[in-house]
mmCIF file of C-alpha atoms and ligand atoms in Angstrom:
data_model
loop_
_atom_site.group_PDB
_atom_site.id
_atom_site.type_symbol
_atom_site.label_atom_id
_atom_site.label_comp_id
_atom_site.label_asym_id
_atom_site.label_seq_id
_atom_site.Cartn_x
_atom_site.Cartn_y
_atom_site.Cartn_z
ATOM 1 C CA UNK A 1 111.304 103.157 116.709
ATOM 2 C CA UNK A 2 109.926 104.615 113.491
ATOM 3 C CA UNK A 3 109.116 102.388 110.594
ATOM 4 C CA UNK A 4 108.090 103.311 107.106
ATOM 5 C CA UNK A 5 105.764 101.148 105.053
ATOM 6 C CA UNK A 6 106.121 101.088 101.248
ATOM 7 C CA UNK A 7 103.491 99.513 99.009
ATOM 8 C CA UNK A 8 103.951 98.770 95.310
ATOM 9 C CA UNK A 9 101.713 96.986 92.818
ATOM 10 C CA UNK A 10 102.880 94.818 89.951
ATOM 11 C CA UNK A 11 101.496 92.258 87.535
ATOM 12 C CA UNK A 12 103.045 88.829 87.255
ATOM 13 C CA UNK A 13 102.613 85.366 85.803
ATOM 14 C CA UNK A 14 103.715 82.091 87.302
ATOM 15 C CA UNK A 15 102.996 78.419 87.505
ATOM 16 C CA UNK A 16 103.429 75.933 90.336
ATOM 17 C CA UNK A 17 104.357 72.420 89.203
ATOM 18 C CA UNK A 18 105.279 70.514 92.385
ATOM 19 C CA UNK A 19 101.651 69.394 92.617
ATOM 20 C CA UNK A 20 101.064 68.362 89.011
ATOM 21 C CA UNK A 21 97.316 67.987 89.548
ATOM 22 C CA UNK A 22 96.916 71.563 90.760
ATOM 23 C CA UNK A 23 95.256 74.074 88.452
ATOM 24 C CA UNK A 24 98.226 76.344 89.287
ATOM 25 C CA UNK A 25 100.393 74.164 87.000
ATOM 26 C CA UNK A 26 98.936 76.100 84.055
ATOM 27 C CA UNK A 27 100.631 79.501 83.605
ATOM 28 C CA UNK A 28 98.379 82.260 84.924
ATOM 29 C CA UNK A 29 98.744 85.716 86.394
ATOM 30 C CA UNK A 30 97.871 87.915 89.345
ATOM 31 C CA UNK A 31 97.962 91.598 90.118
ATOM 32 C CA UNK A 32 99.898 91.587 93.373
ATOM 33 C CA UNK A 33 101.233 94.096 95.809
ATOM 34 C CA UNK A 34 104.319 94.008 97.960
ATOM 35 C CA UNK A 35 104.274 95.863 101.266
ATOM 36 C CA UNK A 36 107.620 96.386 102.993
ATOM 37 C CA UNK A 37 108.155 97.731 106.521
ATOM 38 C CA UNK A 38 111.557 99.413 106.890
ATOM 39 C CA UNK A 39 113.203 100.494 110.149
ATOM 40 C CA UNK A 40 116.489 102.049 111.193
ATOM 41 C CA UNK A 41 118.829 99.345 112.514
ATOM 42 C CA UNK A 42 119.432 101.569 115.570
ATOM 43 C CA UNK A 43 116.934 104.123 116.966
ATOM 44 C CA UNK A 44 117.361 107.543 115.387
ATOM 45 C CA UNK A 45 116.451 110.832 117.090
ATOM 46 C CA UNK A 46 114.585 113.449 115.026
ATOM 47 C CA UNK A 47 116.845 116.437 114.467
ATOM 48 C CA UNK A 48 114.375 119.096 115.651
ATOM 49 C CA UNK A 49 114.498 120.672 112.201
ATOM 50 C CA UNK A 50 113.492 118.613 109.168
ATOM 51 C CA UNK A 51 112.354 115.782 111.509
ATOM 52 C CA UNK A 52 112.560 112.988 108.962
ATOM 53 C CA UNK A 53 114.487 109.739 108.864
ATOM 54 C CA UNK A 54 116.362 110.860 105.765
ATOM 55 C CA UNK A 55 117.409 107.601 104.062
ATOM 56 C CA UNK A 56 113.825 106.367 103.715
ATOM 57 C CA UNK A 57 113.210 108.201 100.422
ATOM 58 C CA UNK A 58 116.329 106.788 98.799
ATOM 59 C CA UNK A 59 115.517 103.256 99.951
ATOM 60 C CA UNK A 60 111.966 103.554 98.680
ATOM 61 C CA UNK A 61 113.083 104.837 95.276
ATOM 62 C CA UNK A 62 115.574 101.982 94.801
ATOM 63 C CA UNK A 63 113.034 99.336 95.799
ATOM 64 C CA UNK A 64 110.257 100.688 93.618
ATOM 65 C CA UNK A 65 112.583 100.909 90.617
ATOM 66 C CA UNK A 66 113.377 97.199 91.077
ATOM 67 C CA UNK A 67 109.694 96.276 91.345
ATOM 68 C CA UNK A 68 108.651 98.418 88.351
ATOM 69 C CA UNK A 69 111.534 97.544 86.012
ATOM 70 C CA UNK A 70 112.264 93.931 86.938
ATOM 71 C CA UNK A 71 109.408 92.286 88.827
ATOM 72 C CA UNK A 72 106.461 93.836 86.961
ATOM 73 C CA UNK A 73 105.429 91.509 84.105
ATOM 74 C CA UNK A 74 108.143 88.978 84.926
ATOM 75 C CA UNK A 75 107.283 85.286 84.523
ATOM 76 C CA UNK A 76 107.986 83.432 87.778
ATOM 77 C CA UNK A 77 109.180 79.833 87.438
ATOM 78 C CA UNK A 78 110.829 77.238 89.663
ATOM 79 C CA UNK A 79 114.429 76.469 88.725
ATOM 80 C CA UNK A 80 113.544 72.947 87.548
ATOM 81 C CA UNK A 81 110.623 74.069 85.385
ATOM 82 C CA UNK A 82 111.133 72.804 81.811
ATOM 83 C CA UNK A 83 109.668 76.045 80.479
ATOM 84 C CA UNK A 84 113.055 77.626 81.259
ATOM 85 C CA UNK A 85 114.600 75.314 78.660
ATOM 86 C CA UNK A 86 111.901 76.342 76.217
ATOM 87 C CA UNK A 87 112.858 79.995 76.605
ATOM 88 C CA UNK A 88 116.532 79.039 76.342
ATOM 89 C CA UNK A 89 115.876 77.297 73.036
ATOM 90 C CA UNK A 90 113.372 79.693 71.467
ATOM 91 C CA UNK A 91 113.411 83.116 73.142
ATOM 92 C CA UNK A 92 116.796 83.591 74.757
ATOM 93 C CA UNK A 93 116.319 87.349 74.680
ATOM 94 C CA UNK A 94 113.520 86.938 77.227
ATOM 95 C CA UNK A 95 115.493 84.842 79.745
ATOM 96 C CA UNK A 96 116.185 87.982 81.770
ATOM 97 C CA UNK A 97 112.407 88.384 82.252
ATOM 98 C CA UNK A 98 112.104 85.057 84.080
ATOM 99 C CA UNK A 99 112.090 85.346 87.865
ATOM 100 C CA UNK A 100 113.470 81.980 88.969
ATOM 101 C CA UNK A 101 113.166 80.537 92.464
ATOM 102 C CA UNK A 102 114.478 77.362 94.149
ATOM 103 C CA UNK A 103 111.362 75.196 93.823
ATOM 104 C CA UNK A 104 107.932 76.582 93.003
ATOM 105 C CA UNK A 105 107.506 80.375 93.033
ATOM 106 C CA UNK A 106 104.828 80.403 95.710
ATOM 107 C CA UNK A 107 103.803 83.539 97.554
ATOM 108 C CA UNK A 108 105.863 82.340 100.540
ATOM 109 C CA UNK A 109 108.964 81.946 98.352
ATOM 110 C CA UNK A 110 108.415 85.336 96.743
ATOM 111 C CA UNK A 111 108.088 87.071 100.124
ATOM 112 C CA UNK A 112 111.382 85.537 101.302
ATOM 113 C CA UNK A 113 113.247 86.419 98.075
ATOM 114 C CA UNK A 114 111.877 89.980 98.065
ATOM 115 C CA UNK A 115 112.797 90.588 101.697
ATOM 116 C CA UNK A 116 116.332 89.274 101.109
ATOM 117 C CA UNK A 117 116.673 91.446 97.978
ATOM 118 C CA UNK A 118 115.441 94.576 99.716
ATOM 119 C CA UNK A 119 117.849 93.952 102.590
ATOM 120 C CA UNK A 120 120.687 93.523 100.074
ATOM 121 C CA UNK A 121 119.831 96.946 98.571
ATOM 122 C CA UNK A 122 119.651 98.537 102.026
ATOM 123 C CA UNK A 123 122.947 96.981 103.162
ATOM 124 C CA UNK A 124 124.714 98.067 99.964
ATOM 125 C CA UNK A 125 123.417 101.608 100.407
ATOM 126 C CA UNK A 126 124.859 101.710 103.929
ATOM 127 C CA UNK A 127 121.879 103.762 105.081
ATOM 128 C CA UNK A 128 121.363 102.065 108.443
ATOM 129 C CA UNK A 129 117.944 100.716 107.455
ATOM 130 C CA UNK A 130 116.608 97.187 107.233
ATOM 131 C CA UNK A 131 113.358 95.504 106.293
ATOM 132 C CA UNK A 132 111.655 93.950 109.313
ATOM 133 C CA UNK A 133 108.423 92.774 107.699
ATOM 134 C CA UNK A 134 107.334 92.096 104.150
ATOM 135 C CA UNK A 135 103.930 91.086 102.813
ATOM 136 C CA UNK A 136 103.028 89.799 99.358
ATOM 137 C CA UNK A 137 99.321 90.085 98.590
ATOM 138 C CA UNK A 138 98.583 87.597 95.849
ATOM 139 C CA UNK A 139 94.901 88.509 95.808
ATOM 140 C CA UNK A 140 92.882 90.893 97.972
ATOM 141 C CA UNK A 141 92.037 87.926 100.226
ATOM 142 C CA UNK A 142 95.303 85.951 100.203
ATOM 143 C CA UNK A 143 98.529 87.376 101.600
ATOM 144 C CA UNK A 144 101.756 86.064 103.112
ATOM 145 C CA UNK A 145 103.724 88.092 105.661
ATOM 146 C CA UNK A 146 107.316 87.352 106.628
ATOM 147 C CA UNK A 147 109.110 88.784 109.638
ATOM 148 C CA UNK A 148 112.641 88.078 110.823
ATOM 149 C CA UNK A 149 115.523 86.908 108.648
ATOM 150 C CA UNK A 150 114.617 85.461 105.226
ATOM 151 C CA UNK A 151 117.786 83.343 105.368
ATOM 152 C CA UNK A 152 116.084 81.344 108.125
ATOM 153 C CA UNK A 153 113.210 80.292 105.858
ATOM 154 C CA UNK A 154 114.746 80.045 102.386
ATOM 155 C CA UNK A 155 115.845 76.539 101.313
ATOM 156 C CA UNK A 156 119.433 75.799 102.350
ATOM 157 C CA UNK A 157 121.531 76.580 99.274
ATOM 158 C CA UNK A 158 125.250 77.126 99.069
ATOM 159 C CA UNK A 159 125.771 80.876 98.750
ATOM 160 C CA UNK A 160 122.216 81.890 97.958
ATOM 161 C CA UNK A 161 121.092 83.343 94.657
ATOM 162 C CA UNK A 162 119.968 86.570 92.951
ATOM 163 C CA UNK A 163 118.000 87.576 96.054
ATOM 164 C CA UNK A 164 121.169 88.220 98.077
ATOM 165 C CA UNK A 165 122.734 90.453 95.398
ATOM 166 C CA UNK A 166 122.168 94.217 95.437
ATOM 167 C CA UNK A 167 121.579 94.340 91.675
ATOM 168 C CA UNK A 168 118.641 94.086 89.274
ATOM 169 C CA UNK A 169 118.951 90.324 88.712
ATOM 170 C CA UNK A 170 115.865 88.124 89.122
ATOM 171 C CA UNK A 171 117.475 84.829 88.155
ATOM 172 C CA UNK A 172 120.856 83.092 88.007
ATOM 173 C CA UNK A 173 120.558 81.832 84.433
ATOM 174 C CA UNK A 174 123.513 82.192 82.105
ATOM 175 C CA UNK A 175 123.087 85.421 80.072
ATOM 176 C CA UNK A 176 121.655 85.104 76.576
HETATM 177 ZN ZN1 ZN B 201 98.816 81.852 90.980
#
């Protein structure tokens, strides 16, 4: 089985407030990279001519557009973070730049949301590909890798959120 591995860098800011004493409760940023391993759902034979698994390029382009346009320089917050209300009151035009997760936006949470989002793009494209492994490198020495189905590790929520939609959304906040 072939797999293709895509890597993309982005800059982000976040804060983690569940542990109020943690230094991560102060907004701060990282330069991260996301590494996705994509495979055909069923084994595909090379055609003896071009010898490429054709849909890979299209999948890669869609994913990298999402990372570059939506994830890069987004501010990641948990859905109960009061800073969301601050943006609602003072900078509504920037609400779409908040990446909002159920509970703190940890590296584990981000990996699960990204893998679900990428699989939503791949399913919508109908290209017979899926993501089997996704890594978020928060720093060069700290990474989280997820394999399997992100639905098995995301908090149980009725219907899911932006991460199951094949669109550019990064939160479920009411539009400004
Ligand atoms: Zn951090």
